[in-house]
Amino acid sequence: MIATSTQGLFEHLETLVDPRSPRGQRHPFTAMLATVICSTLCGVRSLRAIAEWIAVQEPATWHWLGFKRMPPCANSFANLLKLIEPIEFERVISQWTKTLDGIEFDEAALQPVSIDGKTLCGTLTRHERAIHLLSAFDHQTGCVLSQCQVDPQTNEHKAALEFLKTLVLKGKVIVGDAMFCQRDLCQQVIDSGGNYFLVVKDNQPQLKRDMEMAFVDPKVFSPLPTAPCRRRLADRQFAQ
């Protein structure tokens, strides 16, 4: 991560409102959020790992991120992330990724964006279902453009109808599995200026067969009855 990119990150994070009380603040707001983002980009996937990641960095890195004392523990990161608005945090990260240097975009080429749902580990409770998220992954930047929680009363297909309205689909190819092979979803992508590439495998035999039949040469296969069949049908109707 180069300096100009991280400088832009700090500028974007400063647009967020610090939800903490002014009393008892030990660590800068932007420093903690920048630590969360940088550690996640390095492969960290838990609050404890975030605290461990920043603890093993050089003091120069602490000062560069904005810390003025020893970095916070995992509980401090957890308390902060509970207070911030996740939608606004995602918006800031999304805006920052669009300004990254060193990423070349071919405006004439279609840009693939994969949508997929995953259930978060450790979110299953005794009286509630585990949290299921639907995410949009940009192939060119390697970043998650956006994500939303799927209502337990519905499915990924229904959630995707509203989720895709939050993305600019012009010049994009939406990539997904058979879950999204629905007429209303495909039509919505096309109406929004995008394209779609959906994969159907053997675990959906009827859907796969229907799609294969759509590409069969009509000269080889015709749904119309053959001549002997037509004669039998005519004879049956005449007998009646």
mmCIF file of C-alpha atoms in Angstrom:
data_model
loop_
_atom_site.group_PDB
_atom_site.id
_atom_site.type_symbol
_atom_site.label_atom_id
_atom_site.label_comp_id
_atom_site.label_asym_id
_atom_site.label_seq_id
_atom_site.Cartn_x
_atom_site.Cartn_y
_atom_site.Cartn_z
ATOM 1 C CA MET A 1 0.000 0.000 0.000
ATOM 2 C CA ILE A 2 1.610 3.229 -1.154
ATOM 3 C CA ALA A 3 1.626 6.484 0.788
ATOM 4 C CA THR A 4 -0.687 8.421 -1.534
ATOM 5 C CA SER A 5 -3.356 5.717 -1.253
ATOM 6 C CA THR A 6 -3.227 5.617 2.544
ATOM 7 C CA GLN A 7 -3.277 9.407 2.725
ATOM 8 C CA GLY A 8 -6.495 9.316 0.745
ATOM 9 C CA LEU A 9 -7.812 6.712 3.166
ATOM 10 C CA PHE A 10 -7.281 9.024 6.132
ATOM 11 C CA GLU A 11 -9.045 11.849 4.303
ATOM 12 C CA HIS A 12 -12.057 9.656 3.633
ATOM 13 C CA LEU A 13 -12.170 8.352 7.207
ATOM 14 C CA GLU A 14 -12.203 11.915 8.532
ATOM 15 C CA THR A 15 -15.622 12.385 6.914
ATOM 16 C CA LEU A 16 -17.097 9.903 9.406
ATOM 17 C CA VAL A 17 -18.505 11.145 12.693
ATOM 18 C CA ASP A 18 -16.804 9.783 15.796
ATOM 19 C CA PRO A 19 -19.657 8.209 17.830
ATOM 20 C CA ARG A 20 -17.612 7.941 21.022
ATOM 21 C CA SER A 21 -17.977 10.218 23.990
ATOM 22 C CA PRO A 22 -15.266 12.914 24.132
ATOM 23 C CA ARG A 23 -14.427 11.816 27.663
ATOM 24 C CA GLY A 24 -11.999 8.961 28.061
ATOM 25 C CA GLN A 25 -10.821 8.753 24.442
ATOM 26 C CA ARG A 26 -7.356 7.220 24.427
ATOM 27 C CA HIS A 27 -6.868 6.558 20.714
ATOM 28 C CA PRO A 28 -7.625 8.589 17.561
ATOM 29 C CA PHE A 29 -10.762 7.583 15.686
ATOM 30 C CA THR A 30 -9.157 7.488 12.234
ATOM 31 C CA ALA A 31 -6.124 5.558 13.495
ATOM 32 C CA MET A 32 -8.272 2.749 14.823
ATOM 33 C CA LEU A 33 -10.387 2.511 11.665
ATOM 34 C CA ALA A 34 -7.292 2.625 9.450
ATOM 35 C CA THR A 35 -5.839 -0.216 11.512
ATOM 36 C CA VAL A 36 -8.969 -2.290 10.953
ATOM 37 C CA ILE A 37 -8.800 -1.714 7.198
ATOM 38 C CA CYS A 38 -5.039 -2.260 6.814
ATOM 39 C CA SER A 39 -5.019 -5.411 8.928
ATOM 40 C CA THR A 40 -7.993 -6.815 7.009
ATOM 41 C CA LEU A 41 -6.166 -6.223 3.730
ATOM 42 C CA CYS A 42 -3.293 -8.245 5.207
ATOM 43 C CA GLY A 43 -5.588 -11.215 5.792
ATOM 44 C CA VAL A 44 -6.707 -10.615 9.378
ATOM 45 C CA ARG A 45 -10.211 -11.894 10.100
ATOM 46 C CA SER A 46 -10.916 -11.382 13.812
ATOM 47 C CA LEU A 47 -10.796 -8.640 16.438
ATOM 48 C CA ARG A 48 -8.083 -10.409 18.416
ATOM 49 C CA ALA A 49 -6.022 -10.793 15.250
ATOM 50 C CA ILE A 50 -6.418 -7.067 14.509
ATOM 51 C CA ALA A 51 -5.024 -6.197 17.947
ATOM 52 C CA GLU A 52 -2.188 -8.694 17.501
ATOM 53 C CA TRP A 53 -1.399 -7.347 14.021
ATOM 54 C CA ILE A 54 -0.978 -3.752 15.150
ATOM 55 C CA ALA A 55 0.916 -4.802 18.307
ATOM 56 C CA VAL A 56 3.711 -6.439 16.291
ATOM 57 C CA GLN A 57 4.196 -3.450 13.985
ATOM 58 C CA GLU A 58 7.082 -1.031 14.409
ATOM 59 C CA PRO A 59 6.492 2.109 16.518
ATOM 60 C CA ALA A 60 7.012 4.132 13.345
ATOM 61 C CA THR A 61 3.943 2.395 11.878
ATOM 62 C CA TRP A 62 1.931 3.233 14.994
ATOM 63 C CA HIS A 63 2.799 6.921 14.642
ATOM 64 C CA TRP A 64 2.157 6.834 10.899
ATOM 65 C CA LEU A 65 -1.364 5.488 11.510
ATOM 66 C CA GLY A 66 -1.955 8.234 14.080
ATOM 67 C CA PHE A 67 -1.455 6.505 17.414
ATOM 68 C CA LYS A 68 0.241 8.499 20.171
ATOM 69 C CA ARG A 69 0.625 5.637 22.645
ATOM 70 C CA MET A 70 0.520 1.844 22.723
ATOM 71 C CA PRO A 71 -2.145 0.553 20.289
ATOM 72 C CA PRO A 72 -5.538 -0.532 21.668
ATOM 73 C CA CYS A 73 -6.593 -4.050 22.603
ATOM 74 C CA ALA A 74 -9.229 -6.209 20.916
ATOM 75 C CA ASN A 75 -12.003 -4.970 23.239
ATOM 76 C CA SER A 76 -11.350 -1.372 22.209
ATOM 77 C CA PHE A 77 -11.737 -2.258 18.534
ATOM 78 C CA ALA A 78 -14.906 -4.223 19.333
ATOM 79 C CA ASN A 79 -16.446 -1.316 21.247
ATOM 80 C CA LEU A 80 -15.708 1.095 18.408
ATOM 81 C CA LEU A 81 -17.084 -1.138 15.666
ATOM 82 C CA LYS A 82 -20.305 -1.580 17.643
ATOM 83 C CA LEU A 83 -20.842 2.179 17.659
ATOM 84 C CA ILE A 84 -20.113 3.164 14.062
ATOM 85 C CA GLU A 85 -22.755 2.990 11.343
ATOM 86 C CA PRO A 86 -21.766 0.044 9.098
ATOM 87 C CA ILE A 87 -23.421 1.460 5.973
ATOM 88 C CA GLU A 88 -21.489 4.718 6.259
ATOM 89 C CA PHE A 89 -18.255 2.844 6.963
ATOM 90 C CA GLU A 90 -18.759 0.712 3.849
ATOM 91 C CA ARG A 91 -19.548 3.831 1.808
ATOM 92 C CA VAL A 92 -16.269 5.474 2.827
ATOM 93 C CA ILE A 93 -14.254 2.352 2.021
ATOM 94 C CA SER A 94 -15.980 2.032 -1.340
ATOM 95 C CA GLN A 95 -15.195 5.655 -2.212
ATOM 96 C CA TRP A 96 -11.571 5.182 -1.195
ATOM 97 C CA THR A 97 -11.069 2.071 -3.339
ATOM 98 C CA LYS A 98 -12.216 4.027 -6.393
ATOM 99 C CA THR A 99 -9.282 6.441 -5.908
ATOM 100 C CA LEU A 100 -6.530 3.830 -5.526
ATOM 101 C CA ASP A 101 -3.442 4.393 -7.641
ATOM 102 C CA GLY A 102 -1.834 1.666 -9.684
ATOM 103 C CA ILE A 103 -5.140 0.150 -10.825
ATOM 104 C CA GLU A 104 -5.812 0.530 -14.518
ATOM 105 C CA PHE A 105 -9.360 0.313 -15.809
ATOM 106 C CA ASP A 106 -10.270 -0.427 -19.389
ATOM 107 C CA GLU A 107 -13.394 1.642 -19.898
ATOM 108 C CA ALA A 108 -14.260 -0.264 -23.105
ATOM 109 C CA ALA A 109 -14.081 -3.680 -21.439
ATOM 110 C CA LEU A 110 -16.816 -5.126 -19.278
ATOM 111 C CA GLN A 111 -15.896 -5.318 -15.601
ATOM 112 C CA PRO A 112 -16.921 -8.538 -13.782
ATOM 113 C CA VAL A 113 -18.576 -8.267 -10.380
ATOM 114 C CA SER A 114 -19.438 -11.459 -8.488
ATOM 115 C CA ILE A 115 -22.371 -11.628 -6.103
ATOM 116 C CA ASP A 116 -22.532 -14.402 -3.546
ATOM 117 C CA GLY A 117 -23.886 -15.071 -0.095
ATOM 118 C CA LYS A 118 -22.050 -16.448 2.916
ATOM 119 C CA THR A 119 -23.074 -17.220 6.482
ATOM 120 C CA LEU A 120 -20.876 -15.608 9.125
ATOM 121 C CA CYS A 121 -19.192 -18.016 11.510
ATOM 122 C CA GLY A 122 -19.951 -17.582 15.190
ATOM 123 C CA THR A 123 -23.221 -15.669 14.640
ATOM 124 C CA LEU A 124 -25.652 -18.509 15.382
ATOM 125 C CA THR A 125 -27.527 -17.921 18.636
ATOM 126 C CA ARG A 126 -30.013 -19.987 20.578
ATOM 127 C CA HIS A 127 -33.096 -18.071 19.423
ATOM 128 C CA GLU A 128 -31.917 -16.518 16.159
ATOM 129 C CA ARG A 129 -30.476 -17.746 12.898
ATOM 130 C CA ALA A 130 -26.890 -17.065 11.870
ATOM 131 C CA ILE A 131 -26.223 -13.830 9.993
ATOM 132 C CA HIS A 132 -26.164 -14.322 6.223
ATOM 133 C CA LEU A 133 -24.539 -11.629 4.057
ATOM 134 C CA LEU A 134 -24.808 -10.989 0.332
ATOM 135 C CA SER A 135 -21.667 -9.369 -1.095
ATOM 136 C CA ALA A 136 -20.538 -7.868 -4.399
ATOM 137 C CA PHE A 137 -16.874 -8.567 -5.210
ATOM 138 C CA ASP A 138 -15.047 -6.509 -7.841
ATOM 139 C CA HIS A 139 -12.610 -8.697 -9.798
ATOM 140 C CA GLN A 140 -10.369 -5.823 -10.925
ATOM 141 C CA THR A 141 -9.718 -4.208 -7.564
ATOM 142 C CA GLY A 142 -10.123 -7.339 -5.428
ATOM 143 C CA CYS A 143 -12.400 -5.386 -3.105
ATOM 144 C CA VAL A 144 -15.909 -5.917 -1.817
ATOM 145 C CA LEU A 145 -17.975 -3.113 -3.335
ATOM 146 C CA SER A 146 -20.905 -3.536 -1.001
ATOM 147 C CA GLN A 147 -22.759 -6.063 1.109
ATOM 148 C CA CYS A 148 -26.097 -6.442 2.828
ATOM 149 C CA GLN A 149 -27.697 -8.765 5.336
ATOM 150 C CA VAL A 150 -30.169 -11.288 3.946
ATOM 151 C CA ASP A 151 -33.447 -11.385 5.852
ATOM 152 C CA PRO A 152 -33.974 -14.858 7.391
ATOM 153 C CA GLN A 153 -37.521 -14.830 5.974
ATOM 154 C CA THR A 154 -36.324 -14.566 2.371
ATOM 155 C CA ASN A 155 -33.382 -15.730 0.231
ATOM 156 C CA GLU A 156 -30.422 -14.402 -1.746
ATOM 157 C CA HIS A 157 -32.488 -13.964 -4.913
ATOM 158 C CA LYS A 158 -35.002 -11.616 -3.265
ATOM 159 C CA ALA A 159 -32.267 -9.760 -1.404
ATOM 160 C CA ALA A 160 -30.290 -9.291 -4.630
ATOM 161 C CA LEU A 161 -33.204 -7.435 -6.256
ATOM 162 C CA GLU A 162 -32.821 -4.575 -3.780
ATOM 163 C CA PHE A 163 -29.080 -5.002 -3.317
ATOM 164 C CA LEU A 164 -28.237 -4.448 -6.995
ATOM 165 C CA LYS A 165 -30.121 -1.144 -6.954
ATOM 166 C CA THR A 166 -27.300 0.254 -4.792
ATOM 167 C CA LEU A 167 -24.645 -0.515 -7.449
ATOM 168 C CA VAL A 168 -23.824 1.097 -10.775
ATOM 169 C CA LEU A 169 -24.278 -1.770 -13.240
ATOM 170 C CA LYS A 170 -23.459 0.027 -16.475
ATOM 171 C CA GLY A 171 -20.366 -1.617 -17.970
ATOM 172 C CA LYS A 172 -20.477 -4.432 -15.404
ATOM 173 C CA VAL A 173 -21.011 -8.179 -15.779
ATOM 174 C CA ILE A 174 -22.823 -9.641 -12.791
ATOM 175 C CA VAL A 175 -21.452 -13.134 -12.101
ATOM 176 C CA GLY A 176 -23.414 -15.547 -9.943
ATOM 177 C CA ASP A 177 -24.597 -19.094 -9.422
ATOM 178 C CA ALA A 178 -27.920 -20.767 -10.185
ATOM 179 C CA MET A 179 -29.579 -19.028 -7.217
ATOM 180 C CA PHE A 180 -29.676 -15.820 -9.270
ATOM 181 C CA CYS A 181 -30.890 -17.463 -12.485
ATOM 182 C CA GLN A 182 -34.267 -15.710 -12.230
ATOM 183 C CA ARG A 183 -36.082 -13.733 -14.916
ATOM 184 C CA ASP A 184 -36.829 -10.683 -12.779
ATOM 185 C CA LEU A 185 -33.223 -10.416 -11.584
ATOM 186 C CA CYS A 186 -31.731 -10.827 -15.057
ATOM 187 C CA GLN A 187 -34.148 -8.277 -16.501
ATOM 188 C CA GLN A 188 -33.277 -5.804 -13.747
ATOM 189 C CA VAL A 189 -29.566 -6.121 -14.567
ATOM 190 C CA ILE A 190 -30.217 -5.513 -18.260
ATOM 191 C CA ASP A 191 -32.514 -2.550 -17.569
ATOM 192 C CA SER A 192 -29.759 -1.024 -15.415
ATOM 193 C CA GLY A 193 -27.259 -1.177 -18.288
ATOM 194 C CA GLY A 194 -25.391 -4.267 -17.120
ATOM 195 C CA ASN A 195 -24.863 -7.826 -18.275
ATOM 196 C CA TYR A 196 -24.971 -11.135 -16.445
ATOM 197 C CA PHE A 197 -23.093 -14.444 -16.464
ATOM 198 C CA LEU A 198 -24.766 -17.115 -14.354
ATOM 199 C CA VAL A 199 -23.388 -20.613 -13.825
ATOM 200 C CA VAL A 200 -25.755 -23.595 -13.685
ATOM 201 C CA LYS A 201 -24.258 -26.953 -12.660
ATOM 202 C CA ASP A 202 -25.434 -30.541 -12.337
ATOM 203 C CA ASN A 203 -26.979 -29.895 -8.928
ATOM 204 C CA GLN A 204 -29.804 -28.121 -10.809
ATOM 205 C CA PRO A 205 -30.612 -30.840 -13.392
ATOM 206 C CA GLN A 206 -33.995 -29.539 -14.579
ATOM 207 C CA LEU A 207 -32.780 -25.953 -14.937
ATOM 208 C CA LYS A 208 -29.645 -27.105 -16.729
ATOM 209 C CA ARG A 209 -31.687 -29.242 -19.132
ATOM 210 C CA ASP A 210 -34.071 -26.372 -19.903
ATOM 211 C CA MET A 211 -31.122 -24.109 -20.714
ATOM 212 C CA GLU A 212 -29.489 -26.747 -22.905
ATOM 213 C CA MET A 213 -32.731 -27.245 -24.844
ATOM 214 C CA ALA A 214 -32.840 -23.519 -25.597
ATOM 215 C CA PHE A 215 -29.640 -23.886 -27.649
ATOM 216 C CA VAL A 216 -30.596 -27.053 -29.512
ATOM 217 C CA ASP A 217 -30.789 -26.682 -33.293
ATOM 218 C CA PRO A 218 -34.497 -26.756 -34.219
ATOM 219 C CA LYS A 219 -33.606 -28.842 -37.272
ATOM 220 C CA VAL A 220 -32.253 -31.543 -34.988
ATOM 221 C CA PHE A 221 -34.985 -31.359 -32.376
ATOM 222 C CA SER A 222 -38.527 -30.080 -32.819
ATOM 223 C CA PRO A 223 -41.188 -29.971 -30.114
ATOM 224 C CA LEU A 224 -43.836 -30.575 -32.803
ATOM 225 C CA PRO A 225 -45.142 -34.167 -33.129
ATOM 226 C CA THR A 226 -43.855 -36.274 -35.989
ATOM 227 C CA ALA A 227 -46.043 -37.358 -38.930
ATOM 228 C CA PRO A 228 -46.978 -40.803 -37.461
ATOM 229 C CA CYS A 229 -47.859 -39.122 -34.178
ATOM 230 C CA ARG A 230 -50.039 -36.582 -35.986
ATOM 231 C CA ARG A 231 -51.898 -39.389 -37.759
ATOM 232 C CA ARG A 232 -52.544 -41.198 -34.492
ATOM 233 C CA LEU A 233 -53.800 -38.006 -32.911
ATOM 234 C CA ALA A 234 -56.097 -37.347 -35.889
ATOM 235 C CA ASP A 235 -57.472 -40.901 -35.773
ATOM 236 C CA ARG A 236 -58.106 -40.593 -32.036
ATOM 237 C CA GLN A 237 -59.957 -37.285 -32.475
ATOM 238 C CA PHE A 238 -62.036 -38.757 -35.336
ATOM 239 C CA ALA A 239 -62.974 -41.772 -33.213
ATOM 240 C CA GLN A 240 -64.190 -39.493 -30.461
#
